[in-house]
Amino acid sequence: DIAMTQSPDSLAVSLGERATINCKSRQSVLYSSNKKNYLAWYQQKPGQPPKLLIYWASIRESGVPDRFSGSGSGTDFTLTISSLQAEDVAIYYCQQYYRSPPTFGQGTKLEIK
Amino acid sequence: QVQLVQSGAEVKKPGASVKVSCKASGYTFTNYAIFWVRQAPGQRLEWMGWINAGNGNTKSSQNFQGRVTITRDTSASITYMELSSLRSEDTAVYYCARDGGGVFSYYMDVWGKGTTVTVSS
């Protein structure tokens, strides 16, 4: 299985400031033939299911605010929230779908400072 | 709109089985696969398995040692996940989610609200 590790485990950011969450895969999730990174990001609020934010490492899902962006390639990825809003308080997970089984990071809890 | 509606909460005794359903609407059921993912209290999301709703092909996590069975009813657009030989560690919220890549086992673009399964004697 491809292990996914996120950092930090928790993060407190002031409203309007930038939040950055990192995700590292134990092996590359970049498929050389199509140059795609098989990496997604999800947001989970308390009592709710996860919500897809980003796929192919940097493609924003329809309806997701443009303050959310994904970057990175190979084994190192980043989710950035450019200007934190109160409604962004949640746990964020990365997931690789390069190889079965799909695996998730342990989650990063984002709070308001 | 695209929706996945899951069955209600269950309480089971150790050793029993549980069968959770996931009814799809708002899209062509057989054009997509469905994942099953669980989340134990305070734990990360864990992939359990996947079914191609079109041809019925399935894949399940080896972590469950053959205890997971995933099926579908195309006439009703429902997917089922059955977990047998339940133990207390199986207490979790169980989610179904649609395969955003169609039937390629990619990312999960639509999720059900989850079904809480409690295993307790």
mmCIF file of C-alpha atoms in Angstrom, chain B residues 3-10 18-24 29 34-36 51 69-73 76-83 94-97 111-117:
data_model
loop_
_atom_site.group_PDB
_atom_site.id
_atom_site.type_symbol
_atom_site.label_atom_id
_atom_site.label_comp_id
_atom_site.label_asym_id
_atom_site.label_seq_id
_atom_site.Cartn_x
_atom_site.Cartn_y
_atom_site.Cartn_z
ATOM 1 C CA GLN B 3 -27.243 11.838 -4.724
ATOM 2 C CA LEU B 4 -26.267 8.763 -2.768
ATOM 3 C CA VAL B 5 -28.717 7.902 0.004
ATOM 4 C CA GLN B 6 -27.581 5.394 2.574
ATOM 5 C CA SER B 7 -29.557 3.190 4.936
ATOM 6 C CA GLY B 8 -29.951 3.991 8.590
ATOM 7 C CA ALA B 9 -27.822 3.360 11.626
ATOM 8 C CA GLU B 10 -27.304 -0.188 12.846
ATOM 9 C CA VAL B 18 -24.423 -5.945 8.729
ATOM 10 C CA LYS B 19 -25.628 -4.958 5.265
ATOM 11 C CA VAL B 20 -25.597 -1.275 4.334
ATOM 12 C CA SER B 21 -27.312 0.043 1.228
ATOM 13 C CA CYS B 22 -26.555 3.038 -0.961
ATOM 14 C CA LYS B 23 -29.195 4.233 -3.440
ATOM 15 C CA ALA B 24 -27.992 6.348 -6.330
ATOM 16 C CA PHE B 29 -26.011 4.178 -12.351
ATOM 17 C CA ILE B 34 -19.084 2.948 -6.168
ATOM 18 C CA PHE B 35 -16.507 2.919 -3.405
ATOM 19 C CA TRP B 36 -17.094 1.897 0.198
ATOM 20 C CA ILE B 51 -17.824 -2.197 -7.415
ATOM 21 C CA THR B 69 -19.046 -8.433 0.147
ATOM 22 C CA ILE B 70 -20.141 -5.705 -2.255
ATOM 23 C CA THR B 71 -23.072 -6.204 -4.618
ATOM 24 C CA ARG B 72 -25.437 -4.097 -6.660
ATOM 25 C CA ASP B 73 -28.999 -4.121 -7.965
ATOM 26 C CA ALA B 76 -33.008 -0.225 -8.291
ATOM 27 C CA SER B 77 -29.677 1.640 -8.617
ATOM 28 C CA ILE B 78 -28.604 0.349 -5.232
ATOM 29 C CA THR B 79 -25.223 -0.824 -4.051
ATOM 30 C CA TYR B 80 -24.831 -2.987 -0.953
ATOM 31 C CA MET B 81 -21.899 -3.561 1.362
ATOM 32 C CA GLU B 82 -22.065 -6.498 3.752
ATOM 33 C CA LEU B 83 -19.508 -6.929 6.520
ATOM 34 C CA TYR B 94 -19.533 3.636 6.647
ATOM 35 C CA TYR B 95 -19.696 5.755 3.503
ATOM 36 C CA CYS B 96 -20.437 5.005 -0.094
ATOM 37 C CA ALA B 97 -18.937 7.335 -2.675
ATOM 38 C CA TRP B 111 -20.509 10.867 -1.040
ATOM 39 C CA GLY B 112 -23.405 9.457 0.899
ATOM 40 C CA LYS B 113 -24.082 10.929 4.335
ATOM 41 C CA GLY B 114 -22.746 7.832 6.047
ATOM 42 C CA THR B 115 -24.198 4.954 8.061
ATOM 43 C CA THR B 116 -23.145 4.506 11.669
ATOM 44 C CA VAL B 117 -22.566 0.882 12.616
#
